[in-house]
Coordinates of N, CA and C in Angstrom, one line a residue:
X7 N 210.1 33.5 -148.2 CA 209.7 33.5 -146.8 C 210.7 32.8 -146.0
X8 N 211.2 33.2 -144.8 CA 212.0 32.8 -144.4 C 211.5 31.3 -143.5
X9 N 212.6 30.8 -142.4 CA 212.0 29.3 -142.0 C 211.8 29.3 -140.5
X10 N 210.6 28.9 -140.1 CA 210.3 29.5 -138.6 C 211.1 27.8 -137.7
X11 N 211.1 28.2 -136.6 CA 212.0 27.4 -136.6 C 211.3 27.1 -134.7
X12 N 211.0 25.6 -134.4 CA 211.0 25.5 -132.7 C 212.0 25.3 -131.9
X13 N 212.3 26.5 -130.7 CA 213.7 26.2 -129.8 C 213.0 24.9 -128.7
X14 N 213.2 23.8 -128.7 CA 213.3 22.8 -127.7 C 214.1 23.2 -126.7
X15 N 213.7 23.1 -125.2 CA 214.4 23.3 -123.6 C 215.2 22.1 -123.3
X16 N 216.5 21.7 -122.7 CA 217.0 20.7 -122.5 C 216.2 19.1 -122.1
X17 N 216.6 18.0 -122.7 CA 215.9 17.0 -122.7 C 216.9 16.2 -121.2
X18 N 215.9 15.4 -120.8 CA 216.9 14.4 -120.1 C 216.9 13.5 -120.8
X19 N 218.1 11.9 -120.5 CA 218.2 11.4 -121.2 C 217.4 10.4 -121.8
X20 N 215.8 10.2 -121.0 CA 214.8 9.6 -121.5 C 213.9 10.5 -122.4
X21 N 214.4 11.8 -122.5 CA 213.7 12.1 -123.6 C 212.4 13.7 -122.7
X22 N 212.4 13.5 -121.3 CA 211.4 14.6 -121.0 C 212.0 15.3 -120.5
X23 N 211.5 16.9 -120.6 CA 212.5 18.1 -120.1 C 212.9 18.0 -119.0
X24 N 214.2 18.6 -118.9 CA 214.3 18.7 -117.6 C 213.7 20.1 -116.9
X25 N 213.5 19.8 -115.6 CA 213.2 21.4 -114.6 C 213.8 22.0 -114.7
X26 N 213.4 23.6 -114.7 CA 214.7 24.3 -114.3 C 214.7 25.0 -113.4
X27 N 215.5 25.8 -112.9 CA 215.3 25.9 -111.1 C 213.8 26.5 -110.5
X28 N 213.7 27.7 -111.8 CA 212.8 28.3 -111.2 C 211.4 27.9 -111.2
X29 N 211.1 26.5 -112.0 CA 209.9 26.1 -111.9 C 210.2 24.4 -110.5
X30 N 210.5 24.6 -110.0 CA 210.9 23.3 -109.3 C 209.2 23.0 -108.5
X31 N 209.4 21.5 -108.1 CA 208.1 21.2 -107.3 C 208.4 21.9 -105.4
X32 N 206.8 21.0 -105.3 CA 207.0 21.2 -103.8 C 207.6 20.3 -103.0
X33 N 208.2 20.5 -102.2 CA 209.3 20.0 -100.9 C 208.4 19.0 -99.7
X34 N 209.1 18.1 -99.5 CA 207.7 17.2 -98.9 C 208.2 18.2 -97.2
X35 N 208.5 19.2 -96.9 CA 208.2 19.9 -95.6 C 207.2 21.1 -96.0
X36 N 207.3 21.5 -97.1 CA 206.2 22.9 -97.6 C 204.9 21.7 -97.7
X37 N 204.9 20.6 -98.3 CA 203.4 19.3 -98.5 C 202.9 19.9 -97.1
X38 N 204.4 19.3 -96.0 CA 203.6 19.2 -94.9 C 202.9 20.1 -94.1
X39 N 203.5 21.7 -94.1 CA 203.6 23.0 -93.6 C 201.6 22.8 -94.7
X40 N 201.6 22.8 -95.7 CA 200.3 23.2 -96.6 C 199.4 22.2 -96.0
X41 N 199.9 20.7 -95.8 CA 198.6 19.8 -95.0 C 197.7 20.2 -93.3
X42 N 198.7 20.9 -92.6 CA 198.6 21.0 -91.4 C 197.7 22.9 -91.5
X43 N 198.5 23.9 -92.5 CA 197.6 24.7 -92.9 C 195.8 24.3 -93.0
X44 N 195.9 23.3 -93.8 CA 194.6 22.8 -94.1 C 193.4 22.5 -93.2
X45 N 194.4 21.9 -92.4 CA 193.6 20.7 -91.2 C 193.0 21.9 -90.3
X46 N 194.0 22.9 -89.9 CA 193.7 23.9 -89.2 C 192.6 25.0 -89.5
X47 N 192.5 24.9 -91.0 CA 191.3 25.8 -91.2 C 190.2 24.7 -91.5
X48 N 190.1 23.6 -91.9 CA 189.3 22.6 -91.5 C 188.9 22.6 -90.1
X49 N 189.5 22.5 -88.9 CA 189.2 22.8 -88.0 C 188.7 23.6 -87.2
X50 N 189.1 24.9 -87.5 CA 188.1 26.0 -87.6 C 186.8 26.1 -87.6
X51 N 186.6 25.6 -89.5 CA 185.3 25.4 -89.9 C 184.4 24.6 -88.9
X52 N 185.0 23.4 -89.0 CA 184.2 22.4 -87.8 C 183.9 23.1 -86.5
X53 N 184.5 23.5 -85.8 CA 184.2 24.4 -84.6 C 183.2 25.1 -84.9
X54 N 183.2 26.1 -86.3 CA 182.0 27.3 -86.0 C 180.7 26.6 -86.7
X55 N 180.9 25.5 -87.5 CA 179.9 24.7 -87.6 C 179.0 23.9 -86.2
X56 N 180.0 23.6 -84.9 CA 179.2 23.0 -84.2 C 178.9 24.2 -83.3
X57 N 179.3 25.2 -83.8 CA 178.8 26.1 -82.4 C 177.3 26.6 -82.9
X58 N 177.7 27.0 -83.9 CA 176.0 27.4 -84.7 C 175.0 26.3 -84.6
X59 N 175.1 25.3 -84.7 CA 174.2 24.2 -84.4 C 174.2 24.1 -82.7
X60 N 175.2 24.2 -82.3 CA 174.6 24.3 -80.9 C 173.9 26.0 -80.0
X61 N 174.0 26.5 -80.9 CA 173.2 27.9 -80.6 C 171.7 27.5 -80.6
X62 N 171.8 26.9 -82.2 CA 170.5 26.7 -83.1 C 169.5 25.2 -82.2
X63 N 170.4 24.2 -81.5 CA 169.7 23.2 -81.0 C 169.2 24.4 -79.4
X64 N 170.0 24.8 -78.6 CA 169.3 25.4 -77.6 C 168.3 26.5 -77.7
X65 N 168.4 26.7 -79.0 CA 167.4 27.5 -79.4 C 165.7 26.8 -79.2
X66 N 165.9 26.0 -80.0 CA 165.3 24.7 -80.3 C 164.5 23.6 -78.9
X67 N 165.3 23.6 -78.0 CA 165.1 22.6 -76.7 C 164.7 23.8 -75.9
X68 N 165.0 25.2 -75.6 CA 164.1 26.0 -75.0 C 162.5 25.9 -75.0
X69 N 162.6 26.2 -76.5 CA 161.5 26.0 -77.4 C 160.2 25.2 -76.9
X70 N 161.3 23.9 -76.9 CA 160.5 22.8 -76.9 C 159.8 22.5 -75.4
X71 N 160.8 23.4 -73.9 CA 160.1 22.9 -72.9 C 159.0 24.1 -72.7
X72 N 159.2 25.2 -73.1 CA 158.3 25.9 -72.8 C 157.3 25.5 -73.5
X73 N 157.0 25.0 -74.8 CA 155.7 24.5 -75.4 C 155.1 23.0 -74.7
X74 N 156.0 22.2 -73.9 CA 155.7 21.3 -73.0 C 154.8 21.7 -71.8
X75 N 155.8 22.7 -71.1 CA 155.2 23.4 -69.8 C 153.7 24.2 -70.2
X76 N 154.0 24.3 -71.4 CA 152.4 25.0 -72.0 C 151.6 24.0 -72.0
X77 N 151.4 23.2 -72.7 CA 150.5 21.8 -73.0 C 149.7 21.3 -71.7
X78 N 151.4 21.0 -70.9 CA 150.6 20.4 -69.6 C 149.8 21.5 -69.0
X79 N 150.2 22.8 -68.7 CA 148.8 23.5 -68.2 C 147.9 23.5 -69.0
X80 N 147.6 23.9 -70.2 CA 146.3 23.8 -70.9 C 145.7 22.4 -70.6
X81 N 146.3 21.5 -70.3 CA 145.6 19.8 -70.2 C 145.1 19.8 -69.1
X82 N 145.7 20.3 -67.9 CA 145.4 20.2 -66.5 C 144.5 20.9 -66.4
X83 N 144.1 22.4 -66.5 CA 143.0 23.3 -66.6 C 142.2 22.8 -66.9
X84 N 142.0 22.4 -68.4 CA 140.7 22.2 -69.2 C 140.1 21.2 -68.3
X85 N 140.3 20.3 -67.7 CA 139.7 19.0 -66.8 C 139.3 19.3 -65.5
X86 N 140.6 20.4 -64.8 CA 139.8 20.9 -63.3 C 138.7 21.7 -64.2
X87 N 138.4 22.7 -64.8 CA 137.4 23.7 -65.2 C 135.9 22.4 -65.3
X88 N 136.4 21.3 -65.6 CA 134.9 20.6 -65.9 C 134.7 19.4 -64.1
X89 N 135.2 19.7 -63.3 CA 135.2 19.2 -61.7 C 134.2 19.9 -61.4
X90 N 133.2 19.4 -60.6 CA 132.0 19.7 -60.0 C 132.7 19.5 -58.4
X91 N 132.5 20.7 -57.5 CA 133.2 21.0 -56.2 C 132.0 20.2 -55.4
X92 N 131.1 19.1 -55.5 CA 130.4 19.1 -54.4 C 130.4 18.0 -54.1
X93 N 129.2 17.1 -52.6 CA 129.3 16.4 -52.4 C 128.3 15.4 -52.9
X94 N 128.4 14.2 -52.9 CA 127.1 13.7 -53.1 C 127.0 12.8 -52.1
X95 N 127.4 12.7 -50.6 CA 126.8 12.8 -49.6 C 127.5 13.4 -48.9
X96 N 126.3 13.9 -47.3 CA 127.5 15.1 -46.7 C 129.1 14.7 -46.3
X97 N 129.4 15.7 -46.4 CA 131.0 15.4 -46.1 C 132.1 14.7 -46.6
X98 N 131.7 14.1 -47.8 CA 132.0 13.4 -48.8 C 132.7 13.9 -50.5
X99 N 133.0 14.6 -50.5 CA 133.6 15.3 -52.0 C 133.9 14.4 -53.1
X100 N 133.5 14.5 -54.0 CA 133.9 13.6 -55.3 C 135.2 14.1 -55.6
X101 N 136.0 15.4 -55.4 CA 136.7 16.0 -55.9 C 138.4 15.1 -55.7
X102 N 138.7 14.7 -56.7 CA 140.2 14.1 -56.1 C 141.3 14.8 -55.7
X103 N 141.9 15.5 -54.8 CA 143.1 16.4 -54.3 C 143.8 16.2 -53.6
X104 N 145.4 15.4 -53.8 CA 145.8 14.8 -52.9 C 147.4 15.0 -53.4
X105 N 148.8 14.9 -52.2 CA 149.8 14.6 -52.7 C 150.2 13.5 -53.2
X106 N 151.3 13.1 -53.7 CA 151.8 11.4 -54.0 C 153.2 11.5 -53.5
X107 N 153.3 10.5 -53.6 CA 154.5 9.9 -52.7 C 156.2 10.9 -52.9
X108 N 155.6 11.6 -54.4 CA 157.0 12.4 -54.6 C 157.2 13.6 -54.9
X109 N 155.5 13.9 -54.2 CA 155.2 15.6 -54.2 C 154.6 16.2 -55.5
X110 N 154.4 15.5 -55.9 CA 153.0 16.3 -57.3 C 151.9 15.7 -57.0
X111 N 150.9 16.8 -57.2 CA 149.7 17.1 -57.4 C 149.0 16.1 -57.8
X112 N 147.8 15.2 -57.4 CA 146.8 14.3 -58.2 C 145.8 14.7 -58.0
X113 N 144.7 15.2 -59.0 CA 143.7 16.1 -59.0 C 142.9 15.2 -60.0
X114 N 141.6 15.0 -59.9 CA 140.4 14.6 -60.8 C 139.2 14.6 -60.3
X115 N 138.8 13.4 -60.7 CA 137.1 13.4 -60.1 C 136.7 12.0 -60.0
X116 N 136.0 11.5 -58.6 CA 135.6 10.1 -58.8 C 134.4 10.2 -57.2
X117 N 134.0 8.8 -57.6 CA 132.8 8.7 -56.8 C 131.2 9.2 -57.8
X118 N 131.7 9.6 -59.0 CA 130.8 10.0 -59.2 C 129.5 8.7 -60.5
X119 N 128.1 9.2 -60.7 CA 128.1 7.7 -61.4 C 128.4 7.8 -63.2
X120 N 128.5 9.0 -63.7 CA 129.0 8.4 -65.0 C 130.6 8.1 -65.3
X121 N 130.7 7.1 -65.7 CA 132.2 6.8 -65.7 C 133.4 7.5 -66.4
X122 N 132.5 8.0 -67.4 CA 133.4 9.1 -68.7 C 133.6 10.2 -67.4
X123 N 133.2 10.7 -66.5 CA 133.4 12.2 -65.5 C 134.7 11.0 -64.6
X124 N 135.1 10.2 -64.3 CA 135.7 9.6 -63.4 C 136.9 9.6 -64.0
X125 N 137.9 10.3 -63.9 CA 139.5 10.2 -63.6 C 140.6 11.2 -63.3
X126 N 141.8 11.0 -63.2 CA 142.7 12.0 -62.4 C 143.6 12.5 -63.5
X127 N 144.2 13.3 -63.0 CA 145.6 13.6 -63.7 C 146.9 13.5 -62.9
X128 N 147.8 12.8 -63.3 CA 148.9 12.6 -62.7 C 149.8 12.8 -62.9
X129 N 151.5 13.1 -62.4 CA 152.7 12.9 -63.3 C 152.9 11.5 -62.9
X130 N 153.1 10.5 -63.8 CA 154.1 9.0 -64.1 C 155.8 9.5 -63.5
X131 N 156.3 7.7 -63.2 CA 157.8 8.4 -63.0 C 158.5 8.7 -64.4
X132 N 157.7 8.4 -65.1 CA 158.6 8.5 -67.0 C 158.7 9.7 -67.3
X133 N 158.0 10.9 -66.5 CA 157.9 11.9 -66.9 C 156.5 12.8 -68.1
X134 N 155.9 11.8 -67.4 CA 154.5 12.2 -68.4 C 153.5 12.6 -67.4
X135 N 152.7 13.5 -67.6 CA 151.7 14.0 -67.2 C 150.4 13.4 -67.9
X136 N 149.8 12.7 -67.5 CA 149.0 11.8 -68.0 C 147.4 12.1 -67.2
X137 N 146.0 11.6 -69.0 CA 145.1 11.6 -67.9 C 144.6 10.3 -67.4
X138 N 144.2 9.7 -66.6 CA 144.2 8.5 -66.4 C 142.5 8.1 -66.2
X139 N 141.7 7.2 -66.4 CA 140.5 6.9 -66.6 C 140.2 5.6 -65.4
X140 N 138.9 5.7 -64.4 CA 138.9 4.7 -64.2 C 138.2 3.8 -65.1
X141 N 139.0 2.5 -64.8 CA 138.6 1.2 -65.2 C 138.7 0.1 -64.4
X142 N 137.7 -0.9 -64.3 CA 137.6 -1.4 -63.4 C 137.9 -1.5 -61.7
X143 N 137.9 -0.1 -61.3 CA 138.1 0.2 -60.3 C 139.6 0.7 -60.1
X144 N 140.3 1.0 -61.2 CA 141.7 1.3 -60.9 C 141.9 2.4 -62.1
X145 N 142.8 3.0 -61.8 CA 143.1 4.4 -62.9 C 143.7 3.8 -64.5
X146 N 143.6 3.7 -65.4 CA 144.4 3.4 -66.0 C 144.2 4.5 -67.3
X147 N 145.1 4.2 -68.2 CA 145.6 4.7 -69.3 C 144.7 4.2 -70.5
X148 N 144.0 4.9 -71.3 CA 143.1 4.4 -72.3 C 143.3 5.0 -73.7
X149 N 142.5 5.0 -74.5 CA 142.8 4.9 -75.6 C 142.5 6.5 -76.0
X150 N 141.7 7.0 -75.0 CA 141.7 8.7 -75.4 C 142.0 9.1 -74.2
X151 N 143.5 8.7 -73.7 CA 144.0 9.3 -72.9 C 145.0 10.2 -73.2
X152 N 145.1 11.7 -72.7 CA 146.1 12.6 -72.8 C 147.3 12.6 -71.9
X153 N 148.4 12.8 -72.5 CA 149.8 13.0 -72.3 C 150.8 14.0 -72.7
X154 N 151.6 14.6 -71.7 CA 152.4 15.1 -72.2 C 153.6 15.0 -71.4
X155 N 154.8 14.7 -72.1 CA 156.2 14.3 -72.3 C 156.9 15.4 -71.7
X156 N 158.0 14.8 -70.8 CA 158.9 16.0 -70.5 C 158.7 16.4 -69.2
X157 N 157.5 16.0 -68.2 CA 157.5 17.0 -67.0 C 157.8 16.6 -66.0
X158 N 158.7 18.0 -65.2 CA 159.2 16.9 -64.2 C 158.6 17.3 -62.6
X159 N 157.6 18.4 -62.6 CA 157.1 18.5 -61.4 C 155.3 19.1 -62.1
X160 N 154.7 19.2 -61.3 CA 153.2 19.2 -61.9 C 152.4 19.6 -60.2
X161 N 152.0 20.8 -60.0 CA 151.2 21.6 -58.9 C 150.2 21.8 -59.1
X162 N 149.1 21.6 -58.0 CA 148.0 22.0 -58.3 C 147.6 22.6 -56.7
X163 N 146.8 24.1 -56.0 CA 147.3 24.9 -55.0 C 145.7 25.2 -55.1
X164 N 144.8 24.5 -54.2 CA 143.8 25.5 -54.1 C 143.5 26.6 -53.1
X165 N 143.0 27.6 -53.9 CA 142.5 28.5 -53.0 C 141.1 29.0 -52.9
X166 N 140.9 29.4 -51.6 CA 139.5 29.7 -50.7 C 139.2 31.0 -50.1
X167 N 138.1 31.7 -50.3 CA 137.9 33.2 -49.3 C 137.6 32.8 -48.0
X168 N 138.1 33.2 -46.9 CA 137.9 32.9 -45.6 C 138.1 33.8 -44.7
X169 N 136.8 34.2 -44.0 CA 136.4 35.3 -43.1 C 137.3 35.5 -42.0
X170 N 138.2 36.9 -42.2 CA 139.1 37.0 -41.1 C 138.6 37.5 -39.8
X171 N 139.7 37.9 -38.6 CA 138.8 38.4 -37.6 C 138.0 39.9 -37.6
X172 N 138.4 40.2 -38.5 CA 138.3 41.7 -38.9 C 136.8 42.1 -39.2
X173 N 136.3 40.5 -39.7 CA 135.3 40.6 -40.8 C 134.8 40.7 -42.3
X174 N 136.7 40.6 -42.9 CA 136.6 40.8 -44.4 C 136.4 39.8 -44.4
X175 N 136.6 39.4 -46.0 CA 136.9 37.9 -46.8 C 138.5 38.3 -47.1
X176 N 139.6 37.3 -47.1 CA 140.9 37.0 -47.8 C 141.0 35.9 -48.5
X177 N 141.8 35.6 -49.5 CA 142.1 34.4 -50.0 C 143.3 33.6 -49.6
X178 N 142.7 32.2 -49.1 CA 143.6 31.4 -48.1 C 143.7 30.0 -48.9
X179 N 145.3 29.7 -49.2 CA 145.5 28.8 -49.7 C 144.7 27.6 -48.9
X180 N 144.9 26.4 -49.5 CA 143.7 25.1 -48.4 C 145.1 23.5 -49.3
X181 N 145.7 23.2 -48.1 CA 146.2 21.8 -48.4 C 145.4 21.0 -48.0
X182 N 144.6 20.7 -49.5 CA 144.1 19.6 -49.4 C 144.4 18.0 -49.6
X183 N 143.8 17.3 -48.9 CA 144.3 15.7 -49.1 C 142.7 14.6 -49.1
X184 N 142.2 14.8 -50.4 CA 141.2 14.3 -50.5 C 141.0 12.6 -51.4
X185 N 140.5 11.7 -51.1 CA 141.1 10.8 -51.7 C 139.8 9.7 -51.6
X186 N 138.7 10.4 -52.7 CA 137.7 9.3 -52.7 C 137.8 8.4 -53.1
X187 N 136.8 7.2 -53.3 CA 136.1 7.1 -52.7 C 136.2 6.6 -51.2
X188 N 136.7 5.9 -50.9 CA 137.6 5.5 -49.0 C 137.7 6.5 -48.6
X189 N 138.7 7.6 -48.9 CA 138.8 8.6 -48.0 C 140.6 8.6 -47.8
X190 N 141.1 9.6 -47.0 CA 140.5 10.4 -46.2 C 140.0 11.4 -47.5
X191 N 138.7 12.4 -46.2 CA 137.8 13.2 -47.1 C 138.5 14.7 -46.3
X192 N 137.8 15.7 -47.4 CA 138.3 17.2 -46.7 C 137.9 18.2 -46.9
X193 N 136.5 18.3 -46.5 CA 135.1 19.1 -46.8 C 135.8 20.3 -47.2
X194 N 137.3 21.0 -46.9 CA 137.4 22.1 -47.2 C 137.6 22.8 -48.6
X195 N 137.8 21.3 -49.6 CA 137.8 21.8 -50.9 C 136.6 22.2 -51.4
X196 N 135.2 21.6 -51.0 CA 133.8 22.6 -51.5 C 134.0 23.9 -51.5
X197 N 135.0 24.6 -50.5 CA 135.0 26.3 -50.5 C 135.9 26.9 -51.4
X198 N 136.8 25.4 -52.5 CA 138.1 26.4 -53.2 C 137.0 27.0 -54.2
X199 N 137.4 28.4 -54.6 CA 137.2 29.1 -55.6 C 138.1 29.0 -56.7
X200 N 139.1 29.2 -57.0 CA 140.1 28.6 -58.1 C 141.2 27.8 -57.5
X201 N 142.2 27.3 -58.5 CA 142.9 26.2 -58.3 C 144.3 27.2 -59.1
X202 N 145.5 27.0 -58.6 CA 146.3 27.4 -59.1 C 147.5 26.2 -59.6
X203 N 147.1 26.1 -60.6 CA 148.5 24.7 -61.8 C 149.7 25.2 -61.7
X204 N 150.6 24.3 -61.4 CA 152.1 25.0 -61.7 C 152.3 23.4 -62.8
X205 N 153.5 23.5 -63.7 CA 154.3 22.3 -64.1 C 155.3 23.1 -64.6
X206 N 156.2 22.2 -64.7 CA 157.6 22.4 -65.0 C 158.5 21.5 -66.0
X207 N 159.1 21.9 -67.2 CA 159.5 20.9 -68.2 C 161.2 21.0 -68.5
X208 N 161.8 20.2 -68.1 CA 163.0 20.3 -69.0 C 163.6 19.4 -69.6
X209 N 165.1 19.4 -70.8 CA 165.3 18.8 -71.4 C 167.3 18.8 -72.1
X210 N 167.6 18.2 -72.0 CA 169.4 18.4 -71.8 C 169.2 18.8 -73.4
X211 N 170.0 19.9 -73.6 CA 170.3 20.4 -75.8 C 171.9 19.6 -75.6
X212 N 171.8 20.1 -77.0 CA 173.4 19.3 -77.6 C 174.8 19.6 -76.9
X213 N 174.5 21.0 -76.1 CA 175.6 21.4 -75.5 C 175.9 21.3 -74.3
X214 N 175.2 20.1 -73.6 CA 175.3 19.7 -72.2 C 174.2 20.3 -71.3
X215 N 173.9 21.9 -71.7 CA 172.8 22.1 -70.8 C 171.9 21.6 -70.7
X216 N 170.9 21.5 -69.2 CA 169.6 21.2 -69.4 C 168.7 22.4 -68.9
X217 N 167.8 22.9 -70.3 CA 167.1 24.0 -69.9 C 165.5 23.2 -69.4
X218 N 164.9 24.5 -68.4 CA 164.2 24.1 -67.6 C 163.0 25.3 -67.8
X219 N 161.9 25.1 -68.2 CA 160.7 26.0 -68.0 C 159.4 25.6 -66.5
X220 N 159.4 26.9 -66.1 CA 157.7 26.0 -64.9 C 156.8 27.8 -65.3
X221 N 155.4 27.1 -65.7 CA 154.9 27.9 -66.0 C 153.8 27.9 -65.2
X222 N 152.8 29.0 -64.9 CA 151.8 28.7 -63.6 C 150.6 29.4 -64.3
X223 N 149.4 29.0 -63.9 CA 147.9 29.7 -64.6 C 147.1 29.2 -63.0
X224 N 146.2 29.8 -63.5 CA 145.1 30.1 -62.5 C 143.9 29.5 -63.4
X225 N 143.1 28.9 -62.6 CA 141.5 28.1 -63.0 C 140.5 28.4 -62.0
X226 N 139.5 29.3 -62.5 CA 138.5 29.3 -62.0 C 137.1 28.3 -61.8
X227 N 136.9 27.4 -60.2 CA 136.2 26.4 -60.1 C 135.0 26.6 -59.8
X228 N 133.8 25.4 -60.1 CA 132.7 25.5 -59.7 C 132.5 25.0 -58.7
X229 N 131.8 25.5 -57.2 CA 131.8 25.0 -55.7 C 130.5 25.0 -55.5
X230 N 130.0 24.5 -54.5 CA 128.6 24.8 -53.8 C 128.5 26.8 -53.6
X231 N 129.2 27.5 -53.3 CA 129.1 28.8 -52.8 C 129.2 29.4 -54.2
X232 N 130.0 28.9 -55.3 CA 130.2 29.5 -56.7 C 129.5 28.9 -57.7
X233 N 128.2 28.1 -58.0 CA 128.1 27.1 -58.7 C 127.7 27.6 -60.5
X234 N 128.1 28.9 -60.5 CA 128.2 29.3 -62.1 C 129.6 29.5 -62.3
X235 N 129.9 31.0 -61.5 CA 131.7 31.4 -61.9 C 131.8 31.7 -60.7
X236 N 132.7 31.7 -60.1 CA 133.6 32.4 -58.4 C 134.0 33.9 -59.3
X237 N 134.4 33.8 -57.9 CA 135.0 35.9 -58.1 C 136.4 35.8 -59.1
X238 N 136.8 36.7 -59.4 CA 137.8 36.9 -60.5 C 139.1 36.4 -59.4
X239 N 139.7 36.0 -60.1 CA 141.2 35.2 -59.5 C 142.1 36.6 -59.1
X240 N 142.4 37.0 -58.0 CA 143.5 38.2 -57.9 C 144.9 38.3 -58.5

């Protein structure tokens, strides 16, 4: 049998091979050309990572004011629907309907004698739509009081049928400014038949915008002339 034999590659003189051309390393300008490659598709990535998340956040904060602007009308409704339109002396309304100082709606009920039927709904400057309870003679915030976050305007628009010259009936908005128990009073809300809610919610997303929802419903009230249901809301 003959003798197999291993060809060794040139040694350096400590003993490890040397390179030979065609296997040589990389060049610290190709390192650099391959680091800045890198960074660049790293940066890429990052970009289409924040844009998808900022699709996905305004997705998200839409969302969120339109289920806000929902809330507060179902909160506001449900409370006018339990207001009794009358007086309990003439000329006198329990009903509370009034503006405030920065143009939203304060609507509830007082003057009346059980204390659980006694309070308003308001917007706060914090942006809460709040219900508020009297206590001790002043509105306050209690322990089964509702809220909802986020709103930045809050309407309430009643409307009344009123005999034109013609002789029909129309339906005629009524700015009311009612503000028991002291007053001033405004016998004309005994005639509203429904009450028209506006609110409006918005909220800045990740991407700088601030999206804005205002949603509107209609509530049909109980009055001295309607004291079961009023006529269907047009």
């Amino acid at each position: 049998m003959g003798r197999s034999s291993t060809r060794r590659g040139p040694t350096s003189p400590w003993g490890a091979p040397e390179m030979r051309p065609g296997s040589r390393g990389f060049t610290l300008i190709e390192l650099l050309v391959s680091g800045i490659v890198v960074m660049l598709l790293a940066s890429g990535v990052g970009a289409l990572f924040k844009r998808v998340w900022d699709n996905h956040d305004a997705v998200l904060t839409q969302n969120y004011v339109q289920r806000q602007a929902r809330q507060a009308l179902d909160m506001a409704c449900d409370e006018l629907r339990t207001i009794s339109l009358d007086e309990l002396e003439p000329g006198r309304p329990a009903a509370v309907a009034y503006t405030d100082d920065r143009g939203n709606s304060v609507v509830g009920q007082d003057w009346v004698s059980a204390a659980s039927t006694q309070f308003v709904i308001r917007l706060l400057p914090d942006r809460r739509l709040v219900r508020l309870q009297k206590v001790n003679n002043d509105w306050e915030e209690t322990g089964s009081s509702s809220s909802v976050r986020g709103i930045d305007r809050f309407q309430v628009r009643f409307i009344a049928r009123k005999w034109t010259t013609t002789g029909s009936l129309e339906w005629t908005p009524l700015s009311i400014e009612n503000r028991p128990p002291d007053g001033p009073f405004d016998p004309r809300i005994l005639r509203a038949a429904f009450a028209v809610v506006s609110a409006t919610a918005s909220q800045r997303a990740a991407n700088g915008i601030t999206y804005s929802c205002t949603l509107e419903s209609a509530v049909k009230l109980r009055n001295q002339a309607y004291p079961v249901a009023p006529p269907s809301v047009p």
